[in-house]
XYZ file of C-alpha atoms in Angstrom:
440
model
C 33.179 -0.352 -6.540
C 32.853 3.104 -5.130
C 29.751 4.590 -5.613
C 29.190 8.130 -4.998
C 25.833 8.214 -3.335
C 27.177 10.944 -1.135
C 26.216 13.444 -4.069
C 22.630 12.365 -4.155
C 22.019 12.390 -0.477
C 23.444 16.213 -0.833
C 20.820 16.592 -4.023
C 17.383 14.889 -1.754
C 18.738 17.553 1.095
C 18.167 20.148 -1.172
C 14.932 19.375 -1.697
C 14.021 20.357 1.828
C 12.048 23.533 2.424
C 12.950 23.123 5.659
C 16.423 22.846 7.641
C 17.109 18.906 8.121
C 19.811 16.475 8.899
C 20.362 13.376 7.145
C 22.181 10.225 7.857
C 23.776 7.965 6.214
C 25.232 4.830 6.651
C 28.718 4.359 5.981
C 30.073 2.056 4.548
C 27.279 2.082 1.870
C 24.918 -0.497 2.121
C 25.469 -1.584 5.684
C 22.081 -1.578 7.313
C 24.065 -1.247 11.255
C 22.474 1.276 13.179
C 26.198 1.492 14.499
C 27.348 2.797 10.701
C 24.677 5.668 10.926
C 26.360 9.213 10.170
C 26.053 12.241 9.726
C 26.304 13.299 5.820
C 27.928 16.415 6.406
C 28.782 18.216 9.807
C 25.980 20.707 10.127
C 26.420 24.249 11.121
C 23.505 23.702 13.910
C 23.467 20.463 14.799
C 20.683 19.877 17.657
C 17.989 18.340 18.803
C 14.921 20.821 17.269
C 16.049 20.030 13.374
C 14.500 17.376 11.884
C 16.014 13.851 11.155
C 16.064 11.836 8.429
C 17.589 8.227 8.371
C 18.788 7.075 4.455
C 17.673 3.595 4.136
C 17.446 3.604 0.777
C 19.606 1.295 -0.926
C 18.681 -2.102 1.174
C 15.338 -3.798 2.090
C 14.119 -2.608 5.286
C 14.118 -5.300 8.079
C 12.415 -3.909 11.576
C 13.189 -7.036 13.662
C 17.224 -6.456 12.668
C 16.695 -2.535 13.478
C 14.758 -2.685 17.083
C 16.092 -1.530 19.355
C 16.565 -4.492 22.263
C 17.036 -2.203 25.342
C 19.773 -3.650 26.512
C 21.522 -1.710 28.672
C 25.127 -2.756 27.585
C 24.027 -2.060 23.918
C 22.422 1.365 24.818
C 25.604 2.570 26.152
C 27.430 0.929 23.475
C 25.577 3.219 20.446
C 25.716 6.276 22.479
C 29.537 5.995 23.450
C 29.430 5.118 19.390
C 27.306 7.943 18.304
C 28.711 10.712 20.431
C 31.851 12.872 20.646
C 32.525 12.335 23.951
C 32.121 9.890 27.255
C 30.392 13.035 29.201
C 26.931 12.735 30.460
C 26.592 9.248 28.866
C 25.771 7.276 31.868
C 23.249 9.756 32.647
C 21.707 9.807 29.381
C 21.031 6.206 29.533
C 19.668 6.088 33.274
C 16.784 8.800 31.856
C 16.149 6.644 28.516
C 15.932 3.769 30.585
C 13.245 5.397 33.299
C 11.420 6.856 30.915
C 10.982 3.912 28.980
C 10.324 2.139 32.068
C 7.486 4.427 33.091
C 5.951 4.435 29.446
C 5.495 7.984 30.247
C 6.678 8.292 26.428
C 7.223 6.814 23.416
C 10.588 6.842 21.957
C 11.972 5.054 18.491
C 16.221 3.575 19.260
C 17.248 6.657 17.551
C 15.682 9.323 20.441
C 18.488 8.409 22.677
C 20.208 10.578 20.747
C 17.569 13.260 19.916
C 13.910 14.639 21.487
C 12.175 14.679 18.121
C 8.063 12.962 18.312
C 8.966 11.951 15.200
C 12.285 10.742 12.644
C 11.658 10.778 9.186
C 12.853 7.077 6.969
C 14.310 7.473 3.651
C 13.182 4.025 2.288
C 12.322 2.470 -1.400
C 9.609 -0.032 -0.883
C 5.993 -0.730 -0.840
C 3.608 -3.483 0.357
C 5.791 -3.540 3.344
C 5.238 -4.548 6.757
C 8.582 -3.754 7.928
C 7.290 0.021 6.737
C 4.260 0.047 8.775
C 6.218 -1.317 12.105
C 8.554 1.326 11.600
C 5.527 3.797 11.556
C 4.324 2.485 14.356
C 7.673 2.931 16.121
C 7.735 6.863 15.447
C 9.454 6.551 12.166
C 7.742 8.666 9.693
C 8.492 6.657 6.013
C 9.444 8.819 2.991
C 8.846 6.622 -0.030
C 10.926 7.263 -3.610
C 12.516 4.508 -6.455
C 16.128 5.447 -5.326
C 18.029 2.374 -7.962
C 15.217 4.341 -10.650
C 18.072 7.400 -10.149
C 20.799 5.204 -9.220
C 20.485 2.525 -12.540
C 20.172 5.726 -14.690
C 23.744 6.664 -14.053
C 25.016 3.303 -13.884
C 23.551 1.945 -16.935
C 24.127 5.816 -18.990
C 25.730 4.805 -21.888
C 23.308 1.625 -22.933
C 21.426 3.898 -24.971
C 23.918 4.589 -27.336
C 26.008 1.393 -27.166
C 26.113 0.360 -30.723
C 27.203 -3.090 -29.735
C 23.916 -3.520 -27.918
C 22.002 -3.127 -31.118
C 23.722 -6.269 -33.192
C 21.408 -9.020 -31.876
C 22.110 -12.609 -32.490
C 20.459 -15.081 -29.951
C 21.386 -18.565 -29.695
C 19.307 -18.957 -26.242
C 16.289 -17.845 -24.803
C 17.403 -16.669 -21.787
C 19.433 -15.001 -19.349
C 19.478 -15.684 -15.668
C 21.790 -14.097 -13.353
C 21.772 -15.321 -9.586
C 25.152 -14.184 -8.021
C 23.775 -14.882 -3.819
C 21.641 -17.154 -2.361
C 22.036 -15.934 0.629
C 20.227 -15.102 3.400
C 17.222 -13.494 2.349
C 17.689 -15.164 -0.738
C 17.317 -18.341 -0.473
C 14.384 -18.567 -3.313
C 16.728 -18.252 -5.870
C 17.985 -22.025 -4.969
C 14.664 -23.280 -5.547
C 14.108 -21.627 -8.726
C 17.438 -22.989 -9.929
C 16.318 -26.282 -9.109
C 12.902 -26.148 -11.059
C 14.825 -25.038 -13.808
C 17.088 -27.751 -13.719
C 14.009 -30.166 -13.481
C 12.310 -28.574 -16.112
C 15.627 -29.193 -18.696
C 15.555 -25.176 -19.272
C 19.081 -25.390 -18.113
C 20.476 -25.471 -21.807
C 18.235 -22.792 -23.130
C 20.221 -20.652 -20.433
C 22.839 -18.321 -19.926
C 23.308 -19.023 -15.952
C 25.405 -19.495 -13.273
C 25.374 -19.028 -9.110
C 27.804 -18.988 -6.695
C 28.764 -22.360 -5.609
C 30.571 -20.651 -2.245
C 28.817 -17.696 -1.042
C 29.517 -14.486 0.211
C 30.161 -15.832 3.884
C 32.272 -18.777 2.447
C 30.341 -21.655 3.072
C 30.162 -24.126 -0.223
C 26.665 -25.026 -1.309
C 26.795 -28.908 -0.677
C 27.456 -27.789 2.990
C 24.931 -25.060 3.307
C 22.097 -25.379 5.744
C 18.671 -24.121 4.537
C 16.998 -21.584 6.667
C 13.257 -21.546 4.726
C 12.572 -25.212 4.585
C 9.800 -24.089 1.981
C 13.036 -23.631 -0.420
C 14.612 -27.149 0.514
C 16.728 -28.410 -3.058
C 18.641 -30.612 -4.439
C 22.134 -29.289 -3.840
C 23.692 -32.508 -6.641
C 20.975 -31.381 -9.305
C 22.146 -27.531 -9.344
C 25.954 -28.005 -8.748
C 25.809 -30.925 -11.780
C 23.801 -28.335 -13.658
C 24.468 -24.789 -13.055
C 28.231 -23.243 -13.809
C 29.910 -21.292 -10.733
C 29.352 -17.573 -10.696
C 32.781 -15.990 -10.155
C 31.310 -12.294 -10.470
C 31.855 -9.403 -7.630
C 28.733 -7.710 -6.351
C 29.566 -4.510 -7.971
C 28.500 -6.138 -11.117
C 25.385 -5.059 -10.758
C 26.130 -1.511 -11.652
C 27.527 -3.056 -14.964
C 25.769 -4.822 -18.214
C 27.410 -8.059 -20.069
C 27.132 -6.895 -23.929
C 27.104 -10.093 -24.651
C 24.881 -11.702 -22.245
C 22.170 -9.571 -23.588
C 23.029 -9.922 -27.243
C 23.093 -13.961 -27.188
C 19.673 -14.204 -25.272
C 16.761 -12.924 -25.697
C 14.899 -12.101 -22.185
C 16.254 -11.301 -18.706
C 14.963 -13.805 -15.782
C 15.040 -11.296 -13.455
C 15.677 -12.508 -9.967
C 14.848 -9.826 -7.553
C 16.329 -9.180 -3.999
C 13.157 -9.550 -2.055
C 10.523 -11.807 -3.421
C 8.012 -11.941 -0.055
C 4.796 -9.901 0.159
C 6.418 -6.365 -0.245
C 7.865 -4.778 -3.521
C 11.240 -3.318 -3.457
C 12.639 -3.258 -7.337
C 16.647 -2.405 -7.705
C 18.859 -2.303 -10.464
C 18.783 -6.174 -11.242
C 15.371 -5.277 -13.367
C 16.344 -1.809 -14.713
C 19.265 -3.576 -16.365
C 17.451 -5.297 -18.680
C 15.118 -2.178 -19.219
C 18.222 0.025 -19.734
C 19.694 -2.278 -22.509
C 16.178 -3.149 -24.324
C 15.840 -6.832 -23.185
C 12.819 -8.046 -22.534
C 12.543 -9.968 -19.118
C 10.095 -11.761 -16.807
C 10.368 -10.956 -13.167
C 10.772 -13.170 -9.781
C 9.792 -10.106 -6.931
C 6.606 -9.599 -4.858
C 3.242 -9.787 -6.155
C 2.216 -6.961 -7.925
C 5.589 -6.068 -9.052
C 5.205 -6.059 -12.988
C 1.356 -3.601 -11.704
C 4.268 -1.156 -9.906
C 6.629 -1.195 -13.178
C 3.342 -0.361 -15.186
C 2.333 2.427 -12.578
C 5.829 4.133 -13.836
C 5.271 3.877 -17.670
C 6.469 0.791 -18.947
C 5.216 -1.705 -20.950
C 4.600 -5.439 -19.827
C 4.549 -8.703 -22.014
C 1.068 -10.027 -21.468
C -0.020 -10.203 -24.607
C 3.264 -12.553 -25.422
C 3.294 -14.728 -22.820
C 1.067 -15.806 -19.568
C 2.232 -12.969 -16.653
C -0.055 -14.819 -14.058
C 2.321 -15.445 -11.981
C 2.601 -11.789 -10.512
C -0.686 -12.007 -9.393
C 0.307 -15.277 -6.919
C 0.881 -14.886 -3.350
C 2.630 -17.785 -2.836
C 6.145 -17.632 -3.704
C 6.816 -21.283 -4.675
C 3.864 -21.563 -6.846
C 5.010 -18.034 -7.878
C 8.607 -19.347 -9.124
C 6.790 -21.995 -10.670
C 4.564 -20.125 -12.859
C 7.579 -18.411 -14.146
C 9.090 -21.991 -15.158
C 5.525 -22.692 -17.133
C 5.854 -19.041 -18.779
C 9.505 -19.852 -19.904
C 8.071 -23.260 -21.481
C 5.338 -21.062 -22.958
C 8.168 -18.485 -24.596
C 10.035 -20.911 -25.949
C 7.247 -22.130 -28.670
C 7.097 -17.960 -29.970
C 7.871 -17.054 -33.554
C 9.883 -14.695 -35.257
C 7.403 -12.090 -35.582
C 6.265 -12.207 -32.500
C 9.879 -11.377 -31.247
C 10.218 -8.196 -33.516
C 6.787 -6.918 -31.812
C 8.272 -8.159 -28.058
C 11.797 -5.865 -28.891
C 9.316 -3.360 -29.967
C 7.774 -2.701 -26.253
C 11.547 -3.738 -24.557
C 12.513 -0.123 -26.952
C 9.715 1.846 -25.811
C 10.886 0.724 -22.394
C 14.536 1.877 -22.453
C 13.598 5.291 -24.027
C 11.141 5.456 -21.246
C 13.509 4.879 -18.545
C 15.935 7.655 -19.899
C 13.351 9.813 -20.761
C 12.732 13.411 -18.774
C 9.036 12.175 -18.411
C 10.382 9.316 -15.525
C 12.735 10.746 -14.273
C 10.158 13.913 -13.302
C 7.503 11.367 -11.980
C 10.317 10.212 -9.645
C 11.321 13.133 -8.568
C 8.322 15.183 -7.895
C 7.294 11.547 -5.453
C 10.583 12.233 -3.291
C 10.024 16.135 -3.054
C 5.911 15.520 -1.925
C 6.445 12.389 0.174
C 9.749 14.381 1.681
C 8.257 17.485 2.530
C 5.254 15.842 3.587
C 6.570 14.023 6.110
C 9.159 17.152 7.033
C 5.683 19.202 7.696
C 4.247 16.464 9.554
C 7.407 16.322 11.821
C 7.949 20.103 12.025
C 4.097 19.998 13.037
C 4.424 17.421 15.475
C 7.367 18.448 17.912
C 8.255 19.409 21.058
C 6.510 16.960 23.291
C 9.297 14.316 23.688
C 11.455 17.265 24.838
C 9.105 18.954 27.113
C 8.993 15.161 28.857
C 12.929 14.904 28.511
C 12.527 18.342 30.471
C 10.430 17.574 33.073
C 11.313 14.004 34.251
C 15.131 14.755 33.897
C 14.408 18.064 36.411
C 11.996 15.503 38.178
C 14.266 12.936 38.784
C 17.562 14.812 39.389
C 19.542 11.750 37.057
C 21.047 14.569 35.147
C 22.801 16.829 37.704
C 23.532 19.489 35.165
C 23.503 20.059 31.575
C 26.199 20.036 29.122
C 27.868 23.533 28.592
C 27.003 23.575 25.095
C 22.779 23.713 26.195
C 24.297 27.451 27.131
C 24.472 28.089 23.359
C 22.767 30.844 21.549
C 21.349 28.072 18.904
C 19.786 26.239 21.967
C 18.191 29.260 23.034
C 16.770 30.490 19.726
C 15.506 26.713 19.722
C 13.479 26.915 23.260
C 12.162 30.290 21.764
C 10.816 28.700 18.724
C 10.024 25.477 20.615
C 8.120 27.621 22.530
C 6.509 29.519 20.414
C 5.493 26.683 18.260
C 4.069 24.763 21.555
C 1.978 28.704 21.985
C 0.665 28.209 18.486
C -0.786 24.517 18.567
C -2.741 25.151 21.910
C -4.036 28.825 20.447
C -5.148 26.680 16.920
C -6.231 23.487 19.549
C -5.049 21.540 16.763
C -3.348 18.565 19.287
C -3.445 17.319 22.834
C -1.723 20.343 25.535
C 1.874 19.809 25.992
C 3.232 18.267 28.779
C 5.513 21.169 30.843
């Protein structure tokens, strides 16, 4: 499916007070520092405007993003990220000495730029890949990007008339498309739900070859904490033919034959990052239970909506183990098969105030005014904190004579009006003695 996130990258860069430049990764949902682009070509495109990266759409992963110094590689992105072979060699031998002098600190993406700081478009919390990034110069820019996303997707549940003609025959619904490679969990949950004989109270399926084409019976377990049974789930659990773009669909009749959603997140370690896969249930007024990171039910509340607690046992978002965590959610499905009728109008009572909450103006607004304070938050902080990376650049590349002369286009006018301002700015900080003097 083709999504057009391209539109609302071009709406978040108009809620920049400042000039900035945003990339994207292309295709979407790559997560390849080598499929980083550009979102539009800029009028001014230099090293004094700030940067944001979009990494939005995918969990972040810092150990898949650092940058490994080798010098192979290093040429490799530059050759990839520039327009032409000129100066390249040079470019590297100055990354490399600096770096080898730790006379700075520079992220992967300076190579390319001499901003102190890039800003990170990201849409999780609890995170530690967050806080390494931070601590790598990144400057994160938290906002609920499937929230906006999901709302388009899932537009028309609100007024889907076949949505409202209920008629359950099992309890629930449990979608798990991948199990791999972060994903693993989802194996292990199949399995307790096969040993629990939930299987026939189910609507489920999973891939029985995955997206990489290896068959479950011959699939190697990374986690050994989510070792299975690979007989008990392919006796048990139907093959899942369905394409990932499925997600930005519902199943009428999945949700009209069952009454909750078993909501089987992407991430399900110590960090939070919700997508689509539990707005879908929200969107179409199904009540669900949700496998993601602790706390996760406490962040849906934070937005709004309405939790089951006083239905069932929701314990098992406050454990920080995710075995035990997966199990807990087996007990609660035990638990929610014993509830009566009338305690299933009151449940589709709150799983209505929820989808009129999600498509309400209210949301949407508390979603939106997040992105514009964390953006232009971290925009000022960047903006605030410049110009010492390239008075370094400056000094050891004139130091070191590795850079015999500078691209023609440094002649610009933009580059000058840049060293004005960069100047300028550098004039103002020391006048206010609001950070350390600038290294010249």
């Amino acid at each position: 499916m083709n999504i057009p996130l391209d539109n609302l990258y071009h709406w978040i860069q108009s809620l920049a007070r400042h000039p900035v430049m945003l990339y994207v990764f292309r295709p979407h949902g790559s997560k390849d520092i080598f499929n980083l682009e550009l979102l539009q070509n800029y009028k001014e495109q230099h090293a004094f405007i700030p940067i944001i990266i979009c990494h939005d759409q995918e969990p972040l992963d810092f150990s898949f993003h650092k940058f490994d110094n080798n010098l192979d590689r290093l040429i490799k992105f530059v050759k990839y990220s520039c327009s032409d072979d000129s100066g390249v060699k040079e470019l590297v031998d100055v990354y490399t000495y600096i770096n080898s002098q730790a006379v700075a600190t520079f992220s992967w993406f300076n190579i390319l730029d001499n901003h102190d700081w890039t800003m990170l478009l990201h849409s999780e919390i609890n995170s530690q890949d967050v806080e390494d990034f931070a601590n790598a110069k990144f400057v994160p820019v938290y906002y609920w990007s499937h929230a906006m996303i999901a709302k388009d997707w899932y537009r028309f549940a609100p007024v889907d008339l076949r949505l409202q003609k209920r008629n359950p025959t099992k309890n629930f619904l449990v979608y798990c498309r991948d199990w791999t490679p972060t994903r693993e969990y989802r194996l292990k949950f199949l399995e307790m739900i096969v040993q629990e004989n939930l299987t026939s109270d189910c609507v489920i399926s999973t891939q029985h070859v995955n997206n990489q084409g290896v068959h479950l019976k011959d699939y190697q377990i990374k986690n050994t904490q989510f070792a299975v049974d690979v007989g008990a789930i392919l006796n048990s659990i139907p093959d899942n033919t369905a394409s990932s773009s499925s997600s930005a669909d519902y199943d009428v009749d999945d949700i009209t034959s069952t009454r909750v959603s078993v909501v089987l997140e992407t991430v399900i370690d110590s960090k939070i990052h919700l997508t689509e896969k539990i707005l879908r249930p929200i969107a179409c007024a199904h009540p669900f239970l949700l496998a993601a990171g602790p706390g996760a039910l406490k962040y849906l509340q934070h937005y709004g909506f309405k939790t089951f607690s006083d239905f069932w046992d929701e314990g098992y978002d406050d454990e920080p183990d995710t075995v035990s965590r997966l199990q807990k959610i087996t007990t609660t499905m035990q638990q929610i098969q014993n509830l009566n009728e009338d305690d299933w109008k009151k449940i589709q009572c709150i799983a209505e105030h929820n989808q009129q909450h999600f498509f309400s103006e209210e949301f949407m607004d508390q979603v939106v005014k997040e992105l514009d304070q964390n953006f232009n938050s971290a925009l000022n902080f960047c903006l605030e904190n410049r110009g010492n990376n390239f008075w370094r650049w400056r000094k050891l590349i004139r130091r070191t004579r590795l850079i015999k002369q500078w691209p023609q286009t440094t002649k610009s006018d933009w580059v000058r009006r840049s060293l004005q301002e960069l100047r300028q700015h550098r004039l103002r900080r020391s006048q206010n003695n609001s950070s350390p003097g600038a290294v010249e």
